[in-house]
Amino acid sequence: MTVGQIPVTGRTGPAASAGRATPAAQRPRISMTARRHRAFYLFTAPWIIGFLLLTIVPMAYALWLSFTTYDGISPHWRYVGLGNYTELFSDPQTWNSLGRTGLFAITSVPLSIIAGLGLAVLVNRPVKARGLFRTLLYLPAVVPPVGVGLTFKALFDQNSGAANGVITLFGFDALGWLADPYARYVLLMSVLWAAGNVMIISLAGLQDVPRELHEAARIDGASAWRTFRSITVPLLSPVLLFQTVTGVIASVQTIMPLLLSPDGTTAGVTALPQSNYLYMMHVFSQYFALGRYGYASALLWVLFVLILIVTGLIFKFTSGVVFYNVDPEAKK
């Protein structure tokens, strides 16, 4: 057999080994940064999907409805452009309800912040069973709004309410608490009932205030009020700003007047006392009582823009009085 007839069965040398790629070498290597990005989007995907489906899509749908005469039932509707917005700005009921909402926010937000901060100062003191007191004061805040509305409606009922029962014991006539002009005060009391939320947040802020500052002020002879005003409040200013912004947003979206209505249903919004006919009650009236989905959607979008403007103004005018206690080492 000649050399040319020798069969070649395979290469076993180093060149052959180098020519074959191993499975590990075929896999692309992922950097640590890419892995972190992938993990971030993987864990936030449920929230992102929920935000898109439950927030962005409904808002876009409401924006589209605001340019139509859709009533929620009839297939016969038409595109009216800015007609709903033009009617909105010329509707006196809209402006009146917006003014009542602004007055309610200006009244209820400071009261709830002051009440919550006062309770936080009390339960922050080193007294016995303060954990029990914190729990008892916070419990009303976890009661659902429906339960709070029904409870206040039962307490202030003109015929069988406990409030009139106490008043009549002292020889006074029963009052119509759920009618004008007393309905606004019942609404404010229902807001203060949930001051436990503000208390918990304020308590967390109080416990973050360094005790050394209080001890130094006490050594310098500062009174308790001066210490609270000059040390505690400035250090709590970020917390107070947060509570102000969230309180304003919550106050303009309150549905408590609807729960205090005579029949307690969505149709009862038309029978609300005039003092409790807030902006959201006007929206409910257009949606459920009149079936004007397009006009009500325009009302909601105007409210959304107003909330953005008010929030921006709050941040702008409080930028010089809010003290952020940032560690200088954290900036390096």
Coordinates of N, CA and C in Angstrom, one line a residue, residues 13 16 56 70 74 78 95 108 114 129 143 155 164 181 192-193 198 204 295 306:
G13 N -4.3 15.6 16.8 CA -3.2 16.5 17.3 C -3.8 17.7 17.9
A16 N -6.3 19.9 15.9 CA -7.6 19.4 15.8 C -8.4 19.8 17.0
I56 N -52.2 54.0 32.9 CA -52.0 54.7 31.6 C -53.1 54.5 30.6
Y70 N -70.2 60.4 24.8 CA -70.5 59.0 25.2 C -71.2 59.0 26.6
S74 N -75.5 54.0 25.4 CA -76.0 54.1 24.0 C -74.8 54.1 23.0
R78 N -71.0 61.0 19.6 CA -70.3 61.8 18.5 C -69.1 62.5 19.1
W95 N -67.4 75.6 39.0 CA -66.6 76.5 39.7 C -67.0 76.6 41.2
S108 N -59.0 71.1 56.0 CA -58.8 69.8 56.5 C -57.4 69.4 56.6
I114 N -51.9 68.9 62.1 CA -51.7 69.4 63.5 C -52.2 68.3 64.5
A129 N -47.1 51.7 78.7 CA -48.1 51.2 77.8 C -48.2 52.2 76.6
V143 N -59.8 51.6 59.5 CA -61.2 51.3 59.2 C -61.5 51.7 57.8
L155 N -74.1 58.0 63.8 CA -73.9 58.8 65.0 C -74.6 60.1 64.9
N164 N -77.3 63.6 68.8 CA -78.5 64.3 69.2 C -79.1 63.7 70.5
P181 N -76.4 73.9 58.0 CA -75.0 74.2 57.8 C -74.0 73.3 58.5
L192 N -60.7 64.0 60.5 CA -59.8 64.0 61.7 C -59.9 62.6 62.4
W193 N -60.9 61.8 62.1 CA -61.0 60.5 62.7 C -59.9 59.6 62.2
V198 N -51.4 60.2 59.8 CA -50.5 61.3 60.0 C -49.7 61.1 61.2
A204 N -42.6 58.5 63.2 CA -41.3 58.0 62.6 C -40.3 59.2 62.4
Y295 N -68.4 64.3 29.5 CA -68.2 65.5 30.3 C -67.5 65.2 31.7
L306 N -55.0 70.4 37.5 CA -54.9 71.3 38.7 C -54.1 70.7 39.8

